[in-house]
Coordinates of C-alpha atoms (C1' of nucleotides) in Angstrom, one line a residue:
Chain A
M20 CA 11.6 24.6 -10.4
T21 CA 9.8 27.7 -8.4
D22 CA 12.5 30.1 -10.0
V23 CA 11.0 32.7 -12.1
T24 CA 14.2 33.8 -13.4
D25 CA 13.8 32.1 -16.6
V26 CA 10.9 34.2 -17.8
G27 CA 10.5 32.7 -21.2
L28 CA 6.8 32.6 -22.4
R29 CA 7.6 28.6 -22.4
E30 CA 8.5 28.5 -18.7
R31 CA 5.4 30.8 -18.0
K32 CA 3.1 28.8 -19.7
R33 CA 4.4 25.8 -18.2
L34 CA 4.3 27.0 -14.9
A35 CA 1.0 28.2 -15.6
T36 CA -0.4 24.8 -16.7
R37 CA 0.8 23.0 -13.4
R38 CA -0.5 25.5 -11.2
A39 CA -3.6 25.1 -13.2
I40 CA -4.0 21.2 -12.9
Q41 CA -2.7 21.5 -9.1
V42 CA -5.6 24.0 -8.4
A43 CA -8.4 21.8 -10.5
V44 CA -7.5 18.4 -8.7
L45 CA -7.7 20.3 -5.4
N46 CA -11.0 21.7 -6.1
L47 CA -12.6 18.5 -7.5
A48 CA -11.0 16.2 -4.6
T49 CA -12.6 18.8 -1.9
E50 CA -15.9 18.9 -3.4
R51 CA -16.6 15.2 -4.3
G52 CA -14.0 13.3 -2.5
L53 CA -10.7 12.2 -4.3
D54 CA -11.8 8.9 -5.4
R55 CA -14.6 10.1 -7.1
V56 CA -11.9 12.3 -9.2
T57 CA -10.6 11.3 -12.4
V58 CA -7.6 12.5 -14.7
D59 CA -10.2 13.0 -17.5
E60 CA -12.2 15.6 -15.1
I61 CA -9.0 17.1 -13.8
S62 CA -7.8 17.7 -17.4
R63 CA -11.3 18.9 -18.5
V64 CA -11.1 21.4 -15.7
A65 CA -7.8 22.4 -16.4
D66 CA -8.5 22.7 -20.1
I67 CA -5.7 20.5 -21.1
S68 CA -5.6 17.0 -22.6
P69 CA -5.9 14.1 -20.4
R70 CA -2.7 12.8 -22.1
T71 CA -0.8 16.0 -21.2
F72 CA -1.7 15.6 -17.7
F73 CA 0.8 12.8 -17.7
N74 CA 3.3 15.4 -18.8
Y75 CA 3.6 17.0 -15.4
F76 CA 2.3 14.2 -13.0
A77 CA 2.5 10.8 -12.7
S78 CA -0.4 10.4 -11.1
K79 CA -3.1 12.5 -9.7
E80 CA -1.9 11.9 -5.9
E81 CA 1.5 13.6 -7.1
A82 CA -0.3 16.5 -8.5
L83 CA -2.1 16.8 -5.4
A84 CA 1.0 16.2 -3.1
G85 CA 2.2 19.8 -3.6
D86 CA 5.9 20.7 -4.8
N87 CA 8.8 19.6 -3.1
P88 CA 10.7 22.1 -0.9
E89 CA 14.2 23.3 -1.5
L90 CA 17.0 24.3 0.1
P91 CA 18.0 27.7 0.8
G92 CA 20.6 29.8 -1.3
E93 CA 24.0 29.0 -1.1
E94 CA 24.6 32.2 1.1
A95 CA 22.5 30.3 3.8
I96 CA 23.8 27.0 3.5
N97 CA 27.5 28.2 4.3
V98 CA 26.6 29.9 7.4
F99 CA 25.0 27.0 8.9
V100 CA 27.6 24.8 7.6
N101 CA 30.4 26.9 9.5
A102 CA 28.4 28.2 12.3
G103 CA 30.9 26.2 14.8
R104 CA 30.2 23.2 17.0
D105 CA 28.9 25.4 19.7
A106 CA 26.1 26.4 18.0
D107 CA 23.0 24.6 18.3
L108 CA 22.7 22.2 15.5
L109 CA 19.0 21.6 15.6
A110 CA 18.2 24.9 15.9
G111 CA 20.2 25.8 12.9
I112 CA 18.5 22.8 10.8
A113 CA 15.0 24.5 12.1
E114 CA 16.3 27.8 10.6
L115 CA 17.1 26.3 7.5
L116 CA 13.7 24.1 7.1
V117 CA 12.0 27.7 8.0
E118 CA 13.7 29.6 5.1
S119 CA 13.0 26.7 2.9
S120 CA 9.2 26.7 4.0
E121 CA 8.9 30.6 3.4
H122 CA 10.8 30.1 0.0
S123 CA 7.9 28.9 -1.9
V124 CA 4.7 30.3 -0.2
E125 CA 2.0 29.7 -2.3
D126 CA -1.9 31.0 -1.8
Y127 CA -3.2 30.4 1.7
R128 CA -6.7 28.8 0.2
V129 CA -4.6 26.4 -1.4
S130 CA -2.4 25.4 1.5
L131 CA -5.3 24.9 3.7
Q132 CA -7.3 22.7 1.0
R133 CA -4.5 20.5 0.9
R134 CA -4.0 20.4 4.3
A135 CA -7.6 19.5 4.5
I136 CA -7.4 16.6 2.1
L137 CA -3.9 15.2 3.4
K138 CA -5.6 15.0 6.5
Q139 CA -8.2 13.0 5.3
H140 CA -5.6 10.7 3.2
P141 CA -2.8 9.9 5.5
Q142 CA -1.7 7.6 3.1
L143 CA -1.3 10.8 1.0
F144 CA 0.7 12.5 3.5
A145 CA 2.7 9.6 3.5
M146 CA 3.5 9.5 -0.1
R147 CA 4.3 13.0 0.3
M148 CA 6.9 12.5 2.6
A149 CA 8.4 9.5 0.5
S150 CA 8.5 11.8 -2.4
M151 CA 11.0 13.9 -0.9
H152 CA 14.2 11.9 -1.4
Q153 CA 15.7 14.2 -3.1
F154 CA 15.2 17.1 -0.8
E155 CA 16.3 14.8 1.8
D156 CA 19.8 13.9 -0.3
E157 CA 20.2 17.5 -0.3
L158 CA 19.9 18.2 3.4
D159 CA 22.3 15.1 3.9
A160 CA 24.7 16.4 2.1
V161 CA 24.8 20.0 4.1
L162 CA 24.7 17.9 7.1
T163 CA 27.6 16.0 6.0
R164 CA 29.4 19.2 5.2
R165 CA 28.3 20.6 8.8
L166 CA 29.7 17.5 10.6
A167 CA 32.5 17.2 8.9
V168 CA 33.8 21.1 10.1
D169 CA 32.6 20.6 13.5
D170 CA 34.7 17.5 14.0
P171 CA 37.7 17.3 11.6
I172 CA 38.2 13.3 13.5
L173 CA 34.9 12.2 12.5
A174 CA 35.2 13.8 9.1
A175 CA 38.7 11.5 8.5
N176 CA 36.1 8.4 9.0
P177 CA 33.8 8.6 5.7
V178 CA 31.6 5.6 6.9
E179 CA 30.8 7.2 10.3
L180 CA 30.8 10.6 9.1
S181 CA 27.9 9.3 6.4
R182 CA 26.1 7.3 8.9
K183 CA 25.7 9.9 11.6
S184 CA 24.8 12.6 9.1
R185 CA 22.1 10.3 7.6
L186 CA 20.6 9.9 11.4
V187 CA 20.8 13.2 11.8
T188 CA 18.9 13.6 8.5
F189 CA 16.0 11.2 9.2
V190 CA 15.8 12.7 12.4
A191 CA 15.3 16.1 11.1
F192 CA 12.5 14.9 9.0
A193 CA 11.1 13.2 12.1
A194 CA 11.0 16.6 13.6
M195 CA 9.4 18.1 10.1
R196 CA 6.7 15.5 10.0
H197 CA 5.9 16.3 13.8
A198 CA 5.7 19.8 12.6
W199 CA 3.2 19.4 9.9
A200 CA 1.2 16.9 11.7
T201 CA 0.7 19.5 14.6
W202 CA 0.2 21.9 12.1
G203 CA -2.4 19.6 10.4
D204 CA -4.3 19.3 13.9
S205 CA -4.6 22.7 14.7
D206 CA -7.6 24.9 13.5
A207 CA -5.9 27.0 11.1
G208 CA -4.3 29.1 14.4
T209 CA -0.7 29.2 14.2
D210 CA 1.6 29.5 11.2
F211 CA 3.9 26.4 9.9
P212 CA 7.2 28.0 10.9
E213 CA 6.0 28.6 14.4
R214 CA 5.5 25.1 14.6
L215 CA 8.9 23.9 12.9
R216 CA 10.7 25.8 15.7
S217 CA 8.5 24.1 18.6
S218 CA 8.9 20.7 17.3
F219 CA 12.9 21.1 17.1
A220 CA 13.0 22.9 20.3
C221 CA 11.0 19.9 21.9
L222 CA 13.1 17.4 20.2
G223 CA 16.4 19.2 21.5
L224 CA 14.9 19.3 24.8
L225 CA 13.9 15.5 24.7
F226 CA 17.4 14.1 25.3
T227 CA 19.2 16.6 27.1
K228 CA 16.8 16.5 30.4
A229 CA 17.6 12.4 30.1
D230 CA 21.3 13.9 32.0
A231 CA 19.4 15.7 34.6
Chain B
M28 CA -1.4 -12.3 11.6
T29 CA 1.4 -14.2 11.8
D30 CA -0.2 -16.0 14.6
V31 CA -0.3 -19.9 14.4
T32 CA -2.4 -20.5 17.3
D33 CA -5.5 -21.3 15.1
V34 CA -4.7 -24.0 13.0
G35 CA -7.4 -24.6 11.4
L36 CA -7.6 -25.6 7.8
R37 CA -8.8 -22.4 6.2
E38 CA -6.3 -20.3 8.2
R39 CA -3.5 -22.6 7.3
K40 CA -4.4 -22.3 3.7
R41 CA -5.0 -18.6 3.4
L42 CA -1.4 -18.4 5.0
A43 CA 0.3 -20.3 2.6
T44 CA -1.3 -18.4 -0.4
R45 CA -0.1 -15.4 0.9
R46 CA 3.4 -16.6 1.3
A47 CA 3.0 -18.3 -2.0
I48 CA 2.2 -14.9 -3.4
Q49 CA 5.0 -13.2 -1.8
V50 CA 7.4 -15.6 -3.0
A51 CA 6.4 -15.6 -6.4
V52 CA 6.5 -11.3 -6.7
L53 CA 9.9 -11.8 -5.1
N54 CA 11.2 -14.5 -7.4
L55 CA 9.6 -12.8 -10.7
A56 CA 10.8 -9.2 -9.5
T57 CA 14.0 -10.5 -8.8
E58 CA 14.8 -12.2 -12.1
R59 CA 13.2 -10.0 -14.5
G60 CA 12.8 -6.7 -12.7
L61 CA 10.1 -5.2 -11.1
D62 CA 8.1 -3.2 -13.8
R63 CA 8.1 -6.3 -16.1
V64 CA 6.4 -8.4 -13.7
T65 CA 2.3 -8.4 -13.5
V66 CA -0.4 -9.5 -11.6
D67 CA -1.5 -12.1 -14.0
E68 CA 2.5 -13.6 -13.9
I69 CA 2.6 -13.7 -10.2
S70 CA -1.0 -15.3 -10.2
R71 CA 0.0 -18.2 -12.2
V72 CA 3.2 -19.0 -10.5
A73 CA 1.3 -18.6 -7.0
D74 CA -1.4 -20.9 -9.0
I75 CA -4.3 -18.8 -8.1
S76 CA -6.6 -16.7 -10.1
P77 CA -5.6 -13.0 -10.8
R78 CA -8.9 -12.2 -9.5
T79 CA -7.8 -13.6 -5.9
F80 CA -4.9 -12.0 -5.9
F81 CA -6.7 -8.7 -4.9
N82 CA -8.2 -10.5 -2.1
Y83 CA -4.9 -10.7 -0.6
F84 CA -3.0 -7.5 -1.6
A85 CA -4.2 -4.3 -2.9
S86 CA -1.1 -4.2 -5.5
K87 CA 1.7 -6.0 -6.4
E88 CA 3.8 -3.6 -4.7
E89 CA 1.9 -4.5 -1.5
A90 CA 2.8 -8.2 -1.9
L91 CA 6.5 -7.1 -2.3
A92 CA 6.7 -5.0 0.8
G93 CA 6.6 -7.4 3.3
D94 CA 4.3 -8.0 6.4
N95 CA 3.9 -5.4 8.9
P96 CA 5.7 -5.7 12.2
E97 CA 3.9 -6.2 15.3
L98 CA 4.6 -4.9 18.8
P99 CA 5.7 -7.9 21.4
G100 CA 3.4 -9.3 23.9
E101 CA 1.7 -7.6 26.8
E102 CA 4.2 -8.5 29.3
A103 CA 7.2 -6.9 27.5
I104 CA 4.9 -3.9 26.9
N105 CA 4.3 -3.4 30.5
V106 CA 7.9 -3.9 31.2
F107 CA 8.8 -1.1 29.3
V108 CA 6.1 1.0 30.3
N109 CA 6.9 0.8 33.8
A110 CA 10.7 0.8 33.5
G111 CA 10.8 4.1 35.4
R112 CA 12.1 7.3 34.3
D113 CA 15.5 6.8 35.3
A114 CA 15.8 3.8 32.5
D115 CA 16.8 4.8 29.5
L116 CA 13.9 5.6 26.9
L117 CA 16.0 5.1 23.7
A118 CA 17.4 1.8 24.7
G119 CA 13.8 0.5 26.0
I120 CA 12.3 1.3 22.6
A121 CA 15.3 -0.2 20.8
E122 CA 14.6 -3.4 22.7
L123 CA 11.0 -3.2 21.8
L124 CA 11.7 -2.9 18.4
V125 CA 14.2 -5.7 18.5
E126 CA 11.9 -8.2 20.1
S127 CA 9.4 -7.2 17.2
S128 CA 11.6 -7.9 14.6
E129 CA 12.6 -11.3 15.8
H130 CA 8.9 -11.9 16.1
S131 CA 8.5 -12.5 12.9
V132 CA 11.5 -14.1 11.5
E133 CA 10.8 -15.1 7.8
D134 CA 13.2 -16.9 5.6
Y135 CA 16.6 -15.6 5.3
R136 CA 16.8 -15.5 1.4
V137 CA 13.4 -13.7 1.2
S138 CA 14.8 -10.9 3.5
L139 CA 17.9 -10.9 1.0
Q140 CA 15.8 -10.9 -2.1
R141 CA 13.5 -8.2 -0.7
R142 CA 16.1 -6.1 0.6
A143 CA 17.5 -6.2 -2.7
I144 CA 14.8 -5.1 -4.2
L145 CA 13.6 -2.4 -1.7
K146 CA 17.3 -1.1 -2.6
Q147 CA 16.8 -0.9 -6.6
H148 CA 13.5 1.0 -5.8
P149 CA 13.7 3.7 -3.3
Q150 CA 9.8 4.6 -3.9
L151 CA 8.8 1.0 -2.5
F152 CA 10.9 1.4 0.8
A153 CA 9.1 4.5 1.5
M154 CA 5.7 3.2 0.5
R155 CA 6.7 0.6 3.2
M156 CA 7.6 3.0 5.4
A157 CA 4.0 4.4 4.7
S158 CA 2.1 1.4 5.2
M159 CA 3.3 0.8 9.0
H160 CA 0.8 3.9 10.0
Q161 CA -0.7 1.2 12.3
F162 CA 2.2 -0.2 13.8
E163 CA 3.1 3.8 14.4
D164 CA -0.4 4.2 16.3
E165 CA 0.5 1.2 18.4
L166 CA 4.3 2.3 19.2
D167 CA 2.5 5.9 20.1
A168 CA 0.1 4.4 22.3
V169 CA 3.1 2.6 24.3
L170 CA 4.9 5.6 24.5
T171 CA 2.1 7.8 25.6
R172 CA 1.6 5.6 28.6
R173 CA 5.5 5.2 29.2
L174 CA 5.6 9.0 29.5
A175 CA 2.9 9.5 31.6
V176 CA 4.0 7.2 34.1
D177 CA 7.4 8.7 34.2
D178 CA 6.2 12.2 34.5
P179 CA 2.6 12.5 36.2
I180 CA 2.7 16.4 35.9
L181 CA 2.9 15.9 31.7
A182 CA 0.2 13.3 32.0
A183 CA -2.1 15.6 33.4
N184 CA -1.9 17.7 30.4
P185 CA -3.2 15.4 27.5
V186 CA -2.5 18.0 24.4
E187 CA 1.2 18.0 25.5
L188 CA 1.8 14.6 26.3
S189 CA 0.1 13.5 22.9
R190 CA 2.5 15.8 21.3
K191 CA 5.7 14.7 22.9
S192 CA 4.9 11.3 22.6
R193 CA 4.2 11.6 19.1
L194 CA 7.3 13.5 18.5
V195 CA 9.1 10.7 20.4
T196 CA 7.3 8.0 18.2
F197 CA 8.6 9.9 14.9
V198 CA 12.0 10.0 16.1
A199 CA 12.2 6.4 16.9
F200 CA 10.7 5.5 13.4
A201 CA 13.4 7.7 12.1
A202 CA 16.2 5.8 13.9
M203 CA 14.6 2.4 12.8
R204 CA 15.0 3.6 9.1
H205 CA 18.5 4.5 9.7
A206 CA 19.0 0.8 11.1
W207 CA 17.0 -0.5 7.7
A208 CA 19.3 1.8 5.7
T209 CA 22.3 1.0 7.0
W210 CA 21.4 -2.9 7.0
G211 CA 20.4 -2.8 3.5
D212 CA 23.8 -0.7 2.8
S213 CA 25.9 -3.8 4.5
D214 CA 27.1 -6.6 2.7
A215 CA 24.7 -9.3 4.2
G216 CA 27.4 -9.3 7.0
T217 CA 25.5 -8.1 10.4
D218 CA 21.9 -9.0 11.7
F219 CA 19.3 -6.2 11.8
P220 CA 18.7 -6.2 15.6
E221 CA 22.3 -5.1 15.9
R222 CA 22.1 -2.4 13.6
L223 CA 18.8 -1.4 15.7
R224 CA 20.7 -1.2 18.8
S225 CA 23.5 0.6 17.2
S226 CA 21.2 3.5 15.5
F227 CA 19.2 3.8 18.6
A228 CA 22.4 4.1 20.6
C229 CA 24.2 6.6 18.2
L230 CA 21.0 8.3 18.6
G231 CA 21.0 9.0 22.5
L232 CA 24.9 10.1 21.6
L233 CA 23.9 12.8 19.3
F234 CA 22.2 15.3 21.8
T235 CA 23.9 14.4 25.2
K236 CA 27.4 15.4 23.3
A237 CA 25.9 18.7 22.8
D238 CA 26.3 19.7 26.7
A239 CA 30.2 18.6 26.8
Chain C
dA12 C1' 10.0 38.2 -42.7
dA13 C1' 11.0 33.3 -43.4
dT14 C1' 13.4 29.2 -42.1
dT15 C1' 14.5 25.9 -39.3
dA16 C1' 14.9 24.1 -34.6
dA17 C1' 13.8 22.6 -30.1
dT18 C1' 9.8 21.7 -27.2
dT19 C1' 5.1 20.8 -26.0
dT20 C1' 0.5 19.1 -26.8
dT21 C1' -2.7 15.9 -28.7
dG22 C1' -5.2 11.8 -30.2
dC23 C1' -4.9 6.7 -30.3
dA24 C1' -4.0 2.3 -29.2
dG25 C1' -2.9 -0.8 -26.2
dG26 C1' -2.0 -3.4 -22.0
dA27 C1' -2.0 -3.2 -17.2
dC28 C1' -4.4 -2.6 -12.7
dA29 C1' -8.6 -2.4 -9.6
dT30 C1' -13.3 -3.1 -8.0
dG31 C1' -18.1 -4.9 -7.8
dC32 C1' -21.2 -8.6 -8.5
dA33 C1' -22.5 -13.4 -8.6
dA34 C1' -21.9 -18.0 -9.3
dC35 C1' -19.2 -21.9 -7.6
dA36 C1' -16.3 -24.5 -4.6
dA37 C1' -14.1 -25.6 0.1
dT38 C1' -14.3 -25.8 5.1
dT39 C1' -16.8 -25.6 9.5
dG40 C1' -19.7 -27.2 12.7
dA41 C1' -24.1 -29.3 14.1
Chain D
dT20 C1' -25.4 -35.4 5.6
dC21 C1' -26.9 -30.8 5.8
dA22 C1' -26.6 -26.0 6.6
dA23 C1' -24.1 -21.8 7.4
dT24 C1' -19.7 -19.3 6.7
dT25 C1' -15.8 -18.4 3.9
dG26 C1' -12.8 -18.4 0.2
dT27 C1' -12.2 -18.8 -5.0
dT28 C1' -13.2 -17.5 -9.7
dG29 C1' -14.7 -15.6 -14.2
dC30 C1' -16.9 -11.5 -15.7
dA31 C1' -17.7 -6.9 -16.9
dT32 C1' -16.3 -2.2 -16.0
dG33 C1' -13.7 1.8 -15.7
dT34 C1' -9.7 3.8 -14.6
dC35 C1' -4.3 4.4 -15.2
dC36 C1' -0.3 5.1 -17.6
dT37 C1' 2.7 5.0 -21.5
dG38 C1' 4.5 4.6 -26.0
dC39 C1' 4.3 6.8 -30.6
dA40 C1' 3.8 9.8 -34.3
dA41 C1' 1.5 14.0 -35.8
dA42 C1' 0.4 18.5 -35.3
dA43 C1' 0.7 22.6 -33.1
dT44 C1' 3.6 26.6 -30.5
dT45 C1' 7.6 28.8 -29.1
dA46 C1' 12.7 29.6 -29.7
dA47 C1' 16.9 30.7 -32.7
dT48 C1' 19.0 31.9 -36.8
dT49 C1' 19.8 34.2 -41.2

DNA sequence: AATTAATTTTGCAGGACATGCAACAATTGA
DNA sequence: TCAATTGTTGCATGTCCTGCAAAATTAATT
């Protein structure tokens, strides 16, 4: 979706319009509060018809939520899948997510604006998490491959394999949520990849300590 | 909210109306699909004014989502908090959630109906998860107490304590999601508490195995 | 360059959602 | 029975969101 490979005029205009809408809704919501912003206003600022707005987003909340992440390229995926069972699973996932978050770097001010608004509206934050079903499924597919490679016995049991990969996916998302939350609480000091690694590291310590 | 202690006529009527709405929206959504159901129809079936509907729920989705869970009573909470650091943390959380889920047992048919509809509409499922912020905060508070009791050194560092409890909360919710998901996939065979324990057990195995 | 095809934008109409407000009804407690 | 509290309802209003078809823009073909 953020691929700049297709540089037809159409694609460029479409992306520009998308960005214009996202910037417009962020600015309006920042200055007067999300509840006082209407689609009509957004459209006026973004210089499009109100009807066109809905060609891009199903709601103003969706426009505000930001683009969904994407998994890194196939090479990185393959490295992760075949890292071997001795390689730290959580650290591997963390690196995938770090690459993913660095893949679509957007304007810093925009990030801060969005962070501020998402902090004021926890429901929006939750909706953002909810909108990541696709990303979740993609990660789940990758994790299924990794788990199957690591444990051929498990691979022979599709039901169990699927259950386990789902669980790991959900747990990974929990760590990602945590990283988002701590990043949102911080005063703009640290960057997000650092938070990601920290959360996943803490996650790993959580349960290994239970043995000691 | 489900307390039957206050048996005034008012409370009873209010609860009855609430249930009537929930049943109405479930039946309508089951027979004709959620998209073809309007608040007006729900109100007609539930025998209330459309305006009254919004005195109970902010949207038809909320009416469909089901009531939020509640933590078990104070006694169970205290037992969990003071279980000691040798007691399995995850298993303890699982039992809290099991008690919580058994606390508000509703009609079995209603559960199945809701499960079927939530399965058809993943966005609704996500919205339900999102609406649990309050429950999440309550669980986080309990976990903060437990972690502080288990580790006095950590208790002296409020920031780290808060971060860790948040992470455990999110991970616990991930396991709960997993339990919901596997329960939704099953053919009505097993019950939810069983799934909860299974998911939490699997979660515990996930990382301890990494040492072997 | 001209024409055709594919895609996007826009206006319009219309239904549904959601809230504030004030009048009305029902429950409670004295 | 009366007053206070709480819940219900109708109305008005603004916003959301979708379908549809015409107009405009870009792409592709000759």
